[in-house]
mmCIF file of C-alpha atoms and ligand atoms in Angstrom:
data_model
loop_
_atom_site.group_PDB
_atom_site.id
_atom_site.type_symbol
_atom_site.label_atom_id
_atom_site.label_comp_id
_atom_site.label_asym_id
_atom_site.label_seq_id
_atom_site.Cartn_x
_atom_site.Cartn_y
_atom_site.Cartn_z
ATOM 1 C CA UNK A 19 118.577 -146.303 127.306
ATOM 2 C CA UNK A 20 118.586 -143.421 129.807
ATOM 3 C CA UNK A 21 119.252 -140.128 128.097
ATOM 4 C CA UNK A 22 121.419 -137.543 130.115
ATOM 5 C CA UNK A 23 120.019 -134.246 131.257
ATOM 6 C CA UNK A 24 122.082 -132.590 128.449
ATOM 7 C CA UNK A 25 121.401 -134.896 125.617
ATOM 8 C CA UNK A 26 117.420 -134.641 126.682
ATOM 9 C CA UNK A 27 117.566 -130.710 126.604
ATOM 10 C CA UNK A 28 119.383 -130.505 123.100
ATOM 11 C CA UNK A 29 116.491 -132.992 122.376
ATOM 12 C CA UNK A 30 113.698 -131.135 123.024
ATOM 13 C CA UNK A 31 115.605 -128.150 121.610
ATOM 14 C CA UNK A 32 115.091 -129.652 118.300
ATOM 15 C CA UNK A 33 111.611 -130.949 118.825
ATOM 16 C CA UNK A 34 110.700 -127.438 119.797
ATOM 17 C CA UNK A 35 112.927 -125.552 117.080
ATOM 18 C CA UNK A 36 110.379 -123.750 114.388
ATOM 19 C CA UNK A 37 111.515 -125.355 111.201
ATOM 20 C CA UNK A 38 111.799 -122.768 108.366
ATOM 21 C CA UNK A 39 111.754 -122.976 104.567
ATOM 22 C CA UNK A 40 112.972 -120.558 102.275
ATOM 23 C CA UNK A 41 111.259 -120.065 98.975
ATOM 24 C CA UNK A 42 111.130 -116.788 96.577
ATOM 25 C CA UNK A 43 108.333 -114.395 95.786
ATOM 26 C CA UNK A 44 108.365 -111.983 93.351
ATOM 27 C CA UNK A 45 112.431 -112.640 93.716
ATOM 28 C CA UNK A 46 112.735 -111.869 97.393
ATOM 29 C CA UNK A 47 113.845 -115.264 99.594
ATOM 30 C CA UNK A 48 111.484 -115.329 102.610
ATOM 31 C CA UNK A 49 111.992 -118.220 105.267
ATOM 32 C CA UNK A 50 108.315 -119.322 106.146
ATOM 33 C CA UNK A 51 106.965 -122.238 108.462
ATOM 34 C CA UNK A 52 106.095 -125.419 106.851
ATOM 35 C CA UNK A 53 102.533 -125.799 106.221
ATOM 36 C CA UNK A 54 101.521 -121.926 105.598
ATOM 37 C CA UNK A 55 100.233 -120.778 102.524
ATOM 38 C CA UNK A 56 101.466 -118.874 99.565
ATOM 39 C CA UNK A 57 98.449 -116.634 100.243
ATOM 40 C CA UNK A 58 99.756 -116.635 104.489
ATOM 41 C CA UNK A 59 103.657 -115.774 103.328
ATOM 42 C CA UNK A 60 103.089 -113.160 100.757
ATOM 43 C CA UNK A 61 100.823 -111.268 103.326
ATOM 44 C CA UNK A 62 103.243 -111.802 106.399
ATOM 45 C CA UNK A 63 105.949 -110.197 104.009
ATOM 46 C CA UNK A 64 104.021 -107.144 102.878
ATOM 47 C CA UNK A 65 103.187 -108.858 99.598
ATOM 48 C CA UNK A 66 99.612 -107.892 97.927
ATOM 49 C CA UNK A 67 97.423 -111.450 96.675
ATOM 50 C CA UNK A 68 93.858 -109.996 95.889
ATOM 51 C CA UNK A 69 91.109 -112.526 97.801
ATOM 52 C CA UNK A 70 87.368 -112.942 96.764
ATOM 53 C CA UNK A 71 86.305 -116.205 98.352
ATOM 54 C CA UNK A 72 88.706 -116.715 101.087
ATOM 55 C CA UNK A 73 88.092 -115.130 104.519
ATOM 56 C CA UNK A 74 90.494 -115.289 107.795
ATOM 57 C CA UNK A 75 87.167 -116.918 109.487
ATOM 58 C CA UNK A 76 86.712 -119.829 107.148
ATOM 59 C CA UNK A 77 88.089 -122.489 105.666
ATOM 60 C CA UNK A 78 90.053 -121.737 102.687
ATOM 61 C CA UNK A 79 88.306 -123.558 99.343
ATOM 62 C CA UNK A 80 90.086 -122.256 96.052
ATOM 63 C CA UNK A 81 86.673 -121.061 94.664
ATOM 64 C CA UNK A 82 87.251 -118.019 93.109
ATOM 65 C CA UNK A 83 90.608 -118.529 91.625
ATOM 66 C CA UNK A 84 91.166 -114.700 91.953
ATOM 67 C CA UNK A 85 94.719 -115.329 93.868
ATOM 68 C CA UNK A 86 96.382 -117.716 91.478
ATOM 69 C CA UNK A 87 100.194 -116.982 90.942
ATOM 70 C CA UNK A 88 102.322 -118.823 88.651
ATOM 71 C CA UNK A 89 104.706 -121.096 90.727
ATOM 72 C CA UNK A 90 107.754 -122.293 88.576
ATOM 73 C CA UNK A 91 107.669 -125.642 87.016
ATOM 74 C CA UNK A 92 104.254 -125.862 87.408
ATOM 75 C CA UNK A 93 101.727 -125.698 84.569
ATOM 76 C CA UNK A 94 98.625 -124.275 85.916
ATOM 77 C CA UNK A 95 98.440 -121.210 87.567
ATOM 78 C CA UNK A 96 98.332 -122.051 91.532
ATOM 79 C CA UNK A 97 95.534 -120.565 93.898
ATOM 80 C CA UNK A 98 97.698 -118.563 96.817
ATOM 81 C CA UNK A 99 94.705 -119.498 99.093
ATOM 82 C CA UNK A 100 95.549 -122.990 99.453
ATOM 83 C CA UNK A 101 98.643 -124.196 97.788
ATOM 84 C CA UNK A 102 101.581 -124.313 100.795
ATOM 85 C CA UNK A 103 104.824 -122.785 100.671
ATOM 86 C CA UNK A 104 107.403 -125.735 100.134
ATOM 87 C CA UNK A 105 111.330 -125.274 100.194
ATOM 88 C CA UNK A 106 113.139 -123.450 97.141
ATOM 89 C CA UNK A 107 109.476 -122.784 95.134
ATOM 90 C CA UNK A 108 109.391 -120.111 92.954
ATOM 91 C CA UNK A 109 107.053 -117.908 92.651
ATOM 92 C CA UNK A 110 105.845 -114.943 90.720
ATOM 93 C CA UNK A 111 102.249 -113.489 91.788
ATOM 94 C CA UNK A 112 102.493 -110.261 89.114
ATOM 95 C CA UNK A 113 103.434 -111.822 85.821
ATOM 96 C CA UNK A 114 101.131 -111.355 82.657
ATOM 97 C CA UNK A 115 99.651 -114.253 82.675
ATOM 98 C CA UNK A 116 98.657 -114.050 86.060
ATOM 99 C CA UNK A 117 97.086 -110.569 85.662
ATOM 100 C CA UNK A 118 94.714 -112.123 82.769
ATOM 101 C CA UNK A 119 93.813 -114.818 84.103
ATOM 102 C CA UNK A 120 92.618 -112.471 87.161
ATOM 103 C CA UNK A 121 91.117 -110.070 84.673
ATOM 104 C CA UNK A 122 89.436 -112.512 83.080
ATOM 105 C CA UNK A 123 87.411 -113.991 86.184
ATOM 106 C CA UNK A 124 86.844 -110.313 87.249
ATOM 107 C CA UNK A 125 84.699 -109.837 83.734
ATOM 108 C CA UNK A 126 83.287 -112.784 83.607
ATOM 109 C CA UNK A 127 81.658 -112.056 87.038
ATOM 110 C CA UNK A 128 80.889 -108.658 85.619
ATOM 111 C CA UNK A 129 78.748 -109.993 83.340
ATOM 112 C CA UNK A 130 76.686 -112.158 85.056
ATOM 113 C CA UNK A 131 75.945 -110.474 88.448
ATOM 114 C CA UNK A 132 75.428 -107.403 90.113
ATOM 115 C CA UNK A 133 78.459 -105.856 91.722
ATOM 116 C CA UNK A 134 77.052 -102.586 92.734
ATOM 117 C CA UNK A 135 77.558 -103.474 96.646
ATOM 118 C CA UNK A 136 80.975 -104.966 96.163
ATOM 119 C CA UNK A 137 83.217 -102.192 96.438
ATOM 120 C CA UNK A 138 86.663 -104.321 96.643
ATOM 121 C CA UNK A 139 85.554 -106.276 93.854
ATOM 122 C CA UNK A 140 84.950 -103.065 91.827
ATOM 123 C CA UNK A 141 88.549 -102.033 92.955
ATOM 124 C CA UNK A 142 90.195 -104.726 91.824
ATOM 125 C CA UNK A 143 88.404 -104.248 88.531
ATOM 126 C CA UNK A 144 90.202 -101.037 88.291
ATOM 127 C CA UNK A 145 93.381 -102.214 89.318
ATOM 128 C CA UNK A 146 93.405 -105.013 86.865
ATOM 129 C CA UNK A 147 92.054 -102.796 83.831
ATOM 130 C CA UNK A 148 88.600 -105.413 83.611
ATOM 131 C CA UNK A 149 86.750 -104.451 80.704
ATOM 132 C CA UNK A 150 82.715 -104.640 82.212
ATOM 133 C CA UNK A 151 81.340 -105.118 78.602
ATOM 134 C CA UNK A 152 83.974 -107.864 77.374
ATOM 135 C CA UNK A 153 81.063 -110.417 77.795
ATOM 136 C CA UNK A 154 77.190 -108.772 76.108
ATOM 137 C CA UNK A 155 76.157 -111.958 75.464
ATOM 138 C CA UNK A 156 76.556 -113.748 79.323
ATOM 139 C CA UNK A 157 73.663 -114.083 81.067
ATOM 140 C CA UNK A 158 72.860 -112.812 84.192
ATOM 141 C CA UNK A 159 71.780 -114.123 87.218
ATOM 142 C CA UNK A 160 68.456 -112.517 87.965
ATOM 143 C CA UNK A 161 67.093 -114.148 91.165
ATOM 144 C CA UNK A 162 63.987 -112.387 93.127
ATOM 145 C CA UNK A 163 65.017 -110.570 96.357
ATOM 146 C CA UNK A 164 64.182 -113.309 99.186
ATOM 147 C CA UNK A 165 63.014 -111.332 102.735
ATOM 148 C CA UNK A 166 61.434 -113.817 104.477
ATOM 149 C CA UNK A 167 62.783 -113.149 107.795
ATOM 150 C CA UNK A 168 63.270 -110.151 110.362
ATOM 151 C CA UNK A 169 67.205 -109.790 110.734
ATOM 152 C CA UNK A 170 68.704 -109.706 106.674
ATOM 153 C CA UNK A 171 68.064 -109.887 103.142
ATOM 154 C CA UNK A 172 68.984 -112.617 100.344
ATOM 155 C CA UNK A 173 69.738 -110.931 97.358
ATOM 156 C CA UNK A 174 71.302 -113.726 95.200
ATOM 157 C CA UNK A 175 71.570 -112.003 91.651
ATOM 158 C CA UNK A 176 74.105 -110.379 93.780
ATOM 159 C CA UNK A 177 76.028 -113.929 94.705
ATOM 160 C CA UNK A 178 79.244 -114.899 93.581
ATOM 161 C CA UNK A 179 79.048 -118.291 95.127
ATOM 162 C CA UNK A 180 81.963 -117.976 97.204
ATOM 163 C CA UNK A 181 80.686 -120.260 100.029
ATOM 164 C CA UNK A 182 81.515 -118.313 103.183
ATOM 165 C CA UNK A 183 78.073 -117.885 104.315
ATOM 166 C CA UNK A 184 77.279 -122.043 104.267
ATOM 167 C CA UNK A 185 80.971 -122.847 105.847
ATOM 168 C CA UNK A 186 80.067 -119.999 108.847
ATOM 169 C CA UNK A 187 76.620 -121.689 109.074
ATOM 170 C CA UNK A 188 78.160 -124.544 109.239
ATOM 171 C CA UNK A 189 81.576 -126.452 110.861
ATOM 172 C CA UNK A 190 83.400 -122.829 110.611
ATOM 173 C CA UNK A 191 81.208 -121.231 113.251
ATOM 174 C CA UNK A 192 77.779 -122.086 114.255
ATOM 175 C CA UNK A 193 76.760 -125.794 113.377
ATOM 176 C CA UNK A 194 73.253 -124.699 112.367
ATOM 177 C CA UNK A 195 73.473 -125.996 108.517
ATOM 178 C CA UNK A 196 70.600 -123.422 107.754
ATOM 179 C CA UNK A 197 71.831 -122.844 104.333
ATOM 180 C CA UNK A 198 73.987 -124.522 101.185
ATOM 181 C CA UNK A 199 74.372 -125.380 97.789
ATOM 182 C CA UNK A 200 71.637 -126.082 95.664
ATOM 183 C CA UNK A 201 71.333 -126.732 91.489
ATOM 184 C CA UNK A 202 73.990 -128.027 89.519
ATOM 185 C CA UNK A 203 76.146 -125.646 87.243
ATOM 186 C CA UNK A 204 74.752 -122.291 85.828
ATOM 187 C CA UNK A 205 71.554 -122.930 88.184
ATOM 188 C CA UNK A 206 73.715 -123.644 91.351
ATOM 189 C CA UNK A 207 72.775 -121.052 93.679
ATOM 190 C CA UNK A 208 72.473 -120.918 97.687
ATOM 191 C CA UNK A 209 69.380 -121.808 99.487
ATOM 192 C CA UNK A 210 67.813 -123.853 102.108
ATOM 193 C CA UNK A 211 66.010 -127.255 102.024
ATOM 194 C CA UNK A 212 63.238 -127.471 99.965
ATOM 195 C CA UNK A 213 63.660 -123.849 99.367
ATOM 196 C CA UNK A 214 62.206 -123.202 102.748
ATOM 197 C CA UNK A 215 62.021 -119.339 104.405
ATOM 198 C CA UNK A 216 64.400 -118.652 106.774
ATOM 199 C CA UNK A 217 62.436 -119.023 110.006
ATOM 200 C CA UNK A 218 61.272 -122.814 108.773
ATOM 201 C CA UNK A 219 64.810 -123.322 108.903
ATOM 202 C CA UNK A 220 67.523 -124.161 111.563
ATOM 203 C CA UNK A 221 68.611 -120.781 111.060
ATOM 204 C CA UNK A 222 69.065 -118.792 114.617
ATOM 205 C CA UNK A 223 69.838 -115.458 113.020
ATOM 206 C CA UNK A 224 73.230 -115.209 114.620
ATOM 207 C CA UNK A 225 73.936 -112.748 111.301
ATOM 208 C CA UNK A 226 77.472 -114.383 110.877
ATOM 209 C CA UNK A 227 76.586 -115.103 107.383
ATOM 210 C CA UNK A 228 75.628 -111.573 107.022
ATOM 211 C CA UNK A 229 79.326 -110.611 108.476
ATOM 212 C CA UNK A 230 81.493 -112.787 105.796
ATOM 213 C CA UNK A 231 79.151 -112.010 102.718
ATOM 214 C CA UNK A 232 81.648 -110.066 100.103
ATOM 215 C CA UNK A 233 78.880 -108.492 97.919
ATOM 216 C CA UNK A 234 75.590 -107.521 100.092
ATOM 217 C CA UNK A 235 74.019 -110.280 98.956
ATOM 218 C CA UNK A 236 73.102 -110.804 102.598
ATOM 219 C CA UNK A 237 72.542 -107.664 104.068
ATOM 220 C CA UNK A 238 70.808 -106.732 107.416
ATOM 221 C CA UNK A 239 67.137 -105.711 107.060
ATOM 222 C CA UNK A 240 68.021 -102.379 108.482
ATOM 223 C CA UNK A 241 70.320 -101.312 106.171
ATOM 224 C CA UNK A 242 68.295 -102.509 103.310
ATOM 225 C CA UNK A 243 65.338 -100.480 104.364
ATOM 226 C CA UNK A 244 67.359 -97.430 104.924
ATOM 227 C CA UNK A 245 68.448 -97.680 101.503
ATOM 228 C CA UNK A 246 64.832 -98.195 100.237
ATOM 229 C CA UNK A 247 64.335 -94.968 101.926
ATOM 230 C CA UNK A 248 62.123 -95.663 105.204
ATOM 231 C CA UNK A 249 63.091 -93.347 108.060
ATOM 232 C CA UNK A 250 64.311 -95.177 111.231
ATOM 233 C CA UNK A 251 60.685 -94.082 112.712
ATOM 234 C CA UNK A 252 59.590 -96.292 110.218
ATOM 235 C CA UNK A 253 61.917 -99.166 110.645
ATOM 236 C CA UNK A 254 61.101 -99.468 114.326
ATOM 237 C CA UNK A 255 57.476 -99.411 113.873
ATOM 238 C CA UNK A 256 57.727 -101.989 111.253
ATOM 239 C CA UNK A 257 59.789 -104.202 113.461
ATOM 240 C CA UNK A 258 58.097 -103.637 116.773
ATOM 241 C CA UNK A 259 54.726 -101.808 115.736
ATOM 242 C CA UNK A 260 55.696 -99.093 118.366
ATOM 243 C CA UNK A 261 56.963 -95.559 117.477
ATOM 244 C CA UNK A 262 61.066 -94.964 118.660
ATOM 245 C CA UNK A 263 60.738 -93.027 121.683
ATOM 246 C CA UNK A 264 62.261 -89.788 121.178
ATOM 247 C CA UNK A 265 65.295 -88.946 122.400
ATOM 248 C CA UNK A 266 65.569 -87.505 125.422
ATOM 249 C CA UNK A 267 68.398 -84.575 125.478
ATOM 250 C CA UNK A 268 71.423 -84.959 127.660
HETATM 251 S S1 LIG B 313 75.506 -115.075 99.695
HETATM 252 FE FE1 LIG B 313 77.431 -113.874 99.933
HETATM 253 S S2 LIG B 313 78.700 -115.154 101.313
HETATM 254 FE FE2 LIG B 313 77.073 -116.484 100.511
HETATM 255 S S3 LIG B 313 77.978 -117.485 98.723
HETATM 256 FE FE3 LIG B 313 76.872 -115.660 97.997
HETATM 257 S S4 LIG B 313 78.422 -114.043 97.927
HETATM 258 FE FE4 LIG B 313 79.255 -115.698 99.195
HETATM 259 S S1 LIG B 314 90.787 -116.412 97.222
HETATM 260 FE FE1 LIG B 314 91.917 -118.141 96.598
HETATM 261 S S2 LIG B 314 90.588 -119.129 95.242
HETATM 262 FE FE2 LIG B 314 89.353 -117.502 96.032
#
Protein backbone atom coordinates (compact mmCIF):
# COMPACT_ATOMS: atom_id res chain seq x y z
CA UNK A 1 0.00 0.00 0.00
CA UNK A 2 1.46 3.41 -0.90
CA UNK A 3 1.87 5.57 2.17
CA UNK A 4 1.18 9.41 1.68
CA UNK A 5 3.89 11.98 2.10
CA UNK A 6 2.24 12.92 5.46
CA UNK A 7 1.57 9.55 6.88
CA UNK A 8 5.45 8.60 5.84
CA UNK A 9 6.82 11.77 7.72
CA UNK A 10 4.73 11.14 11.02
CA UNK A 11 6.31 7.65 10.36
CA UNK A 12 9.67 8.29 10.49
CA UNK A 13 8.87 10.84 13.22
CA UNK A 14 8.29 7.97 15.44
CA UNK A 15 11.04 5.75 14.19
CA UNK A 16 13.36 8.61 14.89
CA UNK A 17 11.66 9.84 18.28
CA UNK A 18 14.29 9.07 21.36
CA UNK A 19 12.18 6.85 23.51
CA UNK A 20 12.51 7.79 27.23
CA UNK A 21 11.92 5.94 30.50
CA UNK A 22 11.41 7.37 33.71
CA UNK A 23 12.69 5.62 36.77
CA UNK A 24 13.72 7.14 40.39
CA UNK A 25 17.08 7.57 42.04
CA UNK A 26 17.63 8.45 45.31
CA UNK A 27 13.72 9.74 44.90
CA UNK A 28 14.27 12.09 42.01
CA UNK A 29 12.26 10.79 38.56
CA UNK A 30 14.83 11.10 35.73
CA UNK A 31 13.63 10.15 32.07
CA UNK A 32 16.69 8.16 30.59
CA UNK A 33 17.13 6.29 27.13
CA UNK A 34 16.47 2.68 27.05
CA UNK A 35 19.48 0.65 27.25
CA UNK A 36 21.80 3.07 29.52
CA UNK A 37 22.98 2.11 32.71
CA UNK A 38 22.16 2.84 36.27
CA UNK A 39 25.87 3.71 36.53
CA UNK A 40 25.29 6.10 32.84
CA UNK A 41 21.90 7.87 34.47
CA UNK A 42 23.05 8.60 37.92
CA UNK A 43 26.21 10.33 36.39
CA UNK A 44 24.24 12.23 33.55
CA UNK A 45 22.05 13.57 36.55
CA UNK A 46 24.82 14.74 38.85
CA UNK A 47 24.45 11.58 40.93
CA UNK A 48 27.84 10.17 42.66
CA UNK A 49 28.29 5.88 42.02
CA UNK A 50 31.98 5.25 43.20
CA UNK A 51 33.79 2.94 40.19
CA UNK A 52 36.89 0.63 40.72
CA UNK A 53 36.84 -1.72 37.76
CA UNK A 54 34.84 0.05 35.23
CA UNK A 55 36.51 2.57 32.88
CA UNK A 56 34.73 4.86 30.03
CA UNK A 57 37.38 2.94 27.60
CA UNK A 58 36.34 -0.60 28.32
CA UNK A 59 33.84 -2.82 28.49
CA UNK A 60 31.92 -2.73 31.58
CA UNK A 61 32.33 -6.36 33.62
CA UNK A 62 30.73 -6.04 37.23
CA UNK A 63 34.10 -7.08 38.82
CA UNK A 64 34.52 -5.09 41.63
CA UNK A 65 31.05 -4.78 42.89
CA UNK A 66 32.06 -1.34 44.39
CA UNK A 67 28.86 0.44 42.59
CA UNK A 68 26.08 -1.84 43.70
CA UNK A 69 22.81 0.06 44.72
CA UNK A 70 19.83 -1.55 46.02
CA UNK A 71 17.08 -1.49 43.26
CA UNK A 72 13.53 -2.16 44.79
CA UNK A 73 12.10 -5.56 44.63
CA UNK A 74 15.18 -6.95 44.00
CA UNK A 75 17.14 -9.09 46.46
CA UNK A 76 20.71 -8.63 45.75
CA UNK A 77 22.30 -5.52 45.68
CA UNK A 78 22.64 -4.50 41.77
CA UNK A 79 26.10 -3.41 40.21
CA UNK A 80 25.32 0.35 38.65
CA UNK A 81 28.02 -0.62 36.04
CA UNK A 82 25.96 -2.91 34.17
CA UNK A 83 22.43 -3.35 35.26
CA UNK A 84 20.14 -0.93 32.69
CA UNK A 85 17.75 1.56 33.68
CA UNK A 86 14.19 0.01 32.94
CA UNK A 87 10.80 2.01 33.30
CA UNK A 88 9.41 2.87 36.95
CA UNK A 89 12.72 1.03 38.84
CA UNK A 90 13.51 2.18 41.99
CA UNK A 91 16.44 2.86 43.15
CA UNK A 92 18.41 3.90 46.15
CA UNK A 93 22.40 4.07 45.68
CA UNK A 94 23.03 5.58 49.55
CA UNK A 95 21.10 3.27 51.80
CA UNK A 96 22.93 1.32 54.70
CA UNK A 97 23.16 -1.60 53.28
CA UNK A 98 24.63 -0.36 50.31
CA UNK A 99 27.35 1.62 52.18
CA UNK A 100 28.50 -1.86 53.90
CA UNK A 101 28.48 -3.80 51.44
CA UNK A 102 30.91 -1.07 49.74
CA UNK A 103 32.84 -0.85 52.96
CA UNK A 104 33.21 -4.19 53.17
CA UNK A 105 34.93 -4.83 49.63
CA UNK A 106 37.01 -1.65 50.34
CA UNK A 107 38.65 -3.68 53.56
CA UNK A 108 38.78 -6.68 52.25
CA UNK A 109 41.04 -5.25 49.45
CA UNK A 110 42.85 -3.46 52.23
CA UNK A 111 43.96 -6.40 53.52
CA UNK A 112 45.25 -8.23 50.90
CA UNK A 113 47.06 -5.69 48.62
CA UNK A 114 48.95 -2.71 48.52
CA UNK A 115 47.02 0.47 47.97
CA UNK A 116 49.70 2.96 48.49
CA UNK A 117 49.46 4.17 44.64
CA UNK A 118 45.70 4.15 44.57
CA UNK A 119 44.77 7.41 45.72
CA UNK A 120 40.83 7.20 44.74
CA UNK A 121 40.69 3.96 46.26
CA UNK A 122 42.19 5.39 49.50
CA UNK A 123 39.46 8.18 49.17
CA UNK A 124 36.77 6.20 49.02
CA UNK A 125 38.11 4.41 52.07
CA UNK A 126 37.67 7.61 53.85
CA UNK A 127 34.47 8.41 52.57
CA UNK A 128 33.01 5.10 53.46
CA UNK A 129 34.66 4.99 57.10
CA UNK A 130 36.77 1.39 55.91
CA UNK A 131 38.41 0.14 58.83
CA UNK A 132 42.24 -1.00 57.19
CA UNK A 133 42.79 -3.52 60.10
CA UNK A 134 39.15 -5.19 60.07
CA UNK A 135 40.89 -8.23 58.37
CA UNK A 136 44.81 -9.23 60.41
CA UNK A 137 44.43 -12.49 59.47
CA UNK A 138 43.93 -12.07 55.25
CA UNK A 139 46.69 -12.75 53.39
CA UNK A 140 48.37 -10.69 51.16
CA UNK A 141 49.28 -10.85 47.81
CA UNK A 142 53.04 -10.59 47.71
CA UNK A 143 54.11 -11.04 44.05
CA UNK A 144 57.90 -10.04 42.95
CA UNK A 145 58.13 -6.75 40.98
CA UNK A 146 58.24 -8.04 37.17
CA UNK A 147 60.58 -5.37 34.86
CA UNK A 148 61.31 -7.24 32.09
CA UNK A 149 60.82 -4.70 29.53
CA UNK A 150 61.90 -0.98 28.65
CA UNK A 151 58.50 1.08 28.70
CA UNK A 152 56.58 -0.03 32.42
CA UNK A 153 56.59 -1.98 35.43
CA UNK A 154 54.30 -5.02 36.71
CA UNK A 155 53.83 -4.67 40.17
CA UNK A 156 51.02 -7.22 40.89
CA UNK A 157 50.92 -7.29 44.84
CA UNK A 158 49.54 -4.02 43.83
CA UNK A 159 46.56 -5.68 41.49
CA UNK A 160 43.09 -5.64 42.21
CA UNK A 161 42.19 -7.76 39.28
CA UNK A 162 39.95 -5.41 37.73
CA UNK A 163 40.64 -6.52 34.11
CA UNK A 164 41.09 -3.24 32.25
CA UNK A 165 44.55 -3.80 31.26
CA UNK A 166 43.67 -7.48 29.35
CA UNK A 167 40.22 -5.93 27.78
CA UNK A 168 42.57 -2.70 26.38
CA UNK A 169 45.10 -5.35 25.22
CA UNK A 170 42.62 -6.94 23.84
CA UNK A 171 39.01 -6.37 21.71
CA UNK A 172 38.70 -2.83 23.69
CA UNK A 173 41.69 -1.29 21.97
CA UNK A 174 44.64 -2.93 20.50
CA UNK A 175 44.01 -6.70 19.53
CA UNK A 176 47.49 -7.69 20.74
CA UNK A 177 46.23 -10.33 23.57
CA UNK A 178 49.73 -9.77 25.27
CA UNK A 179 48.34 -10.31 28.64
CA UNK A 180 45.28 -12.16 30.77
CA UNK A 181 44.11 -14.18 33.41
CA UNK A 182 46.03 -16.78 34.83
CA UNK A 183 45.45 -19.26 38.22
CA UNK A 184 42.25 -20.08 39.52
CA UNK A 185 40.87 -18.29 42.74
CA UNK A 186 43.23 -16.79 45.46
CA UNK A 187 46.24 -17.57 42.91
CA UNK A 188 44.45 -15.88 39.89
CA UNK A 189 46.64 -13.16 38.96
CA UNK A 190 47.54 -11.42 35.45
CA UNK A 191 50.28 -12.60 33.28
CA UNK A 192 51.30 -13.73 29.93
CA UNK A 193 51.62 -17.22 28.35
CA UNK A 194 53.77 -19.43 29.93
CA UNK A 195 54.69 -16.62 32.14
CA UNK A 196 56.75 -15.21 29.36
CA UNK A 197 58.65 -11.46 29.66
CA UNK A 198 57.08 -8.90 28.00
CA UNK A 199 59.19 -8.58 24.85
CA UNK A 200 58.62 -12.63 24.15
CA UNK A 201 55.22 -11.54 23.99
CA UNK A 202 52.80 -9.95 21.39
CA UNK A 203 53.04 -7.02 23.44
CA UNK A 204 53.90 -3.68 21.22
CA UNK A 205 54.25 -1.39 24.21
CA UNK A 206 51.48 0.89 23.09
CA UNK A 207 51.31 1.69 27.20
CA UNK A 208 47.39 1.64 27.01
CA UNK A 209 47.42 -0.83 29.73
CA UNK A 210 49.60 1.45 31.62
CA UNK A 211 46.81 4.36 30.97
CA UNK A 212 43.61 2.32 32.47
CA UNK A 213 45.60 0.64 35.43
CA UNK A 214 43.70 2.07 38.77
CA UNK A 215 46.51 1.25 41.28
CA UNK A 216 50.20 1.64 39.63
CA UNK A 217 50.41 -1.71 39.28
CA UNK A 218 51.56 -0.90 35.76
CA UNK A 219 53.49 2.03 35.87
CA UNK A 220 55.91 3.54 33.23
CA UNK A 221 59.60 2.70 33.82
CA UNK A 222 60.28 6.36 34.13
CA UNK A 223 58.26 7.13 36.80
CA UNK A 224 59.24 4.10 38.68
CA UNK A 225 62.87 4.98 38.52
CA UNK A 226 62.28 8.49 39.52
CA UNK A 227 60.70 7.24 42.50
CA UNK A 228 63.61 4.80 43.20
CA UNK A 229 65.55 7.92 43.15
CA UNK A 230 67.77 7.90 39.81
CA UNK A 231 68.19 11.40 38.39
CA UNK A 232 66.83 11.82 34.80
CA UNK A 233 70.77 11.88 33.79
CA UNK A 234 70.56 8.56 34.94
CA UNK A 235 67.39 7.40 33.36
CA UNK A 236 68.55 8.44 29.92
CA UNK A 237 71.81 6.81 30.15
CA UNK A 238 70.22 3.70 31.31
CA UNK A 239 67.80 3.73 28.44
CA UNK A 240 70.04 4.95 25.67
CA UNK A 241 73.67 4.59 27.25
CA UNK A 242 74.20 8.31 26.21
CA UNK A 243 74.28 11.27 28.69
CA UNK A 244 70.94 13.93 28.13
CA UNK A 245 72.42 16.68 26.32
CA UNK A 246 72.20 19.67 28.34
CA UNK A 247 69.93 22.12 27.80
CA UNK A 248 70.67 24.71 25.80
CA UNK A 249 69.23 28.23 27.24
CA UNK A 250 66.64 30.11 25.29
S1 LIG B 1 47.31 -4.62 36.51
FE1 LIG B 1 46.05 -2.77 36.95
S2 LIG B 1 44.60 -2.68 35.21
FE2 LIG B 1 45.46 -4.75 35.22
S3 LIG B 1 43.99 -5.97 36.40
FE3 LIG B 1 45.60 -5.28 37.82
S4 LIG B 1 44.80 -3.38 38.71
FE4 LIG B 1 43.58 -3.81 36.87
S1 LIG C 1 32.51 -0.56 38.91
FE1 LIG C 1 30.72 -1.76 38.73
S2 LIG C 1 31.36 -3.68 39.41
FE2 LIG C 1 33.23 -2.54 39.39
Amino acid sequence: MKRSATSMSQYHDVVKAPMTLTLTIDGKEIAAEPGSTLLEVAQANGIEIPTICFHEATTANALCRICVVEVEGMRLLQPACIVQATKDMKVQTRTERVDRARRTILEMLSSTMDLSDAPEILAMMDEYGANRERFPDAERREIPLKDDNPMYIRDYSKCLLCWRCVQVCAEDAQYTYAINFEGRGYETQIGTFFDRSIPETTCVLCGQCVGVCPTGALKPKREFLLEQGMSPQEISVLNTGRKRRKERPD
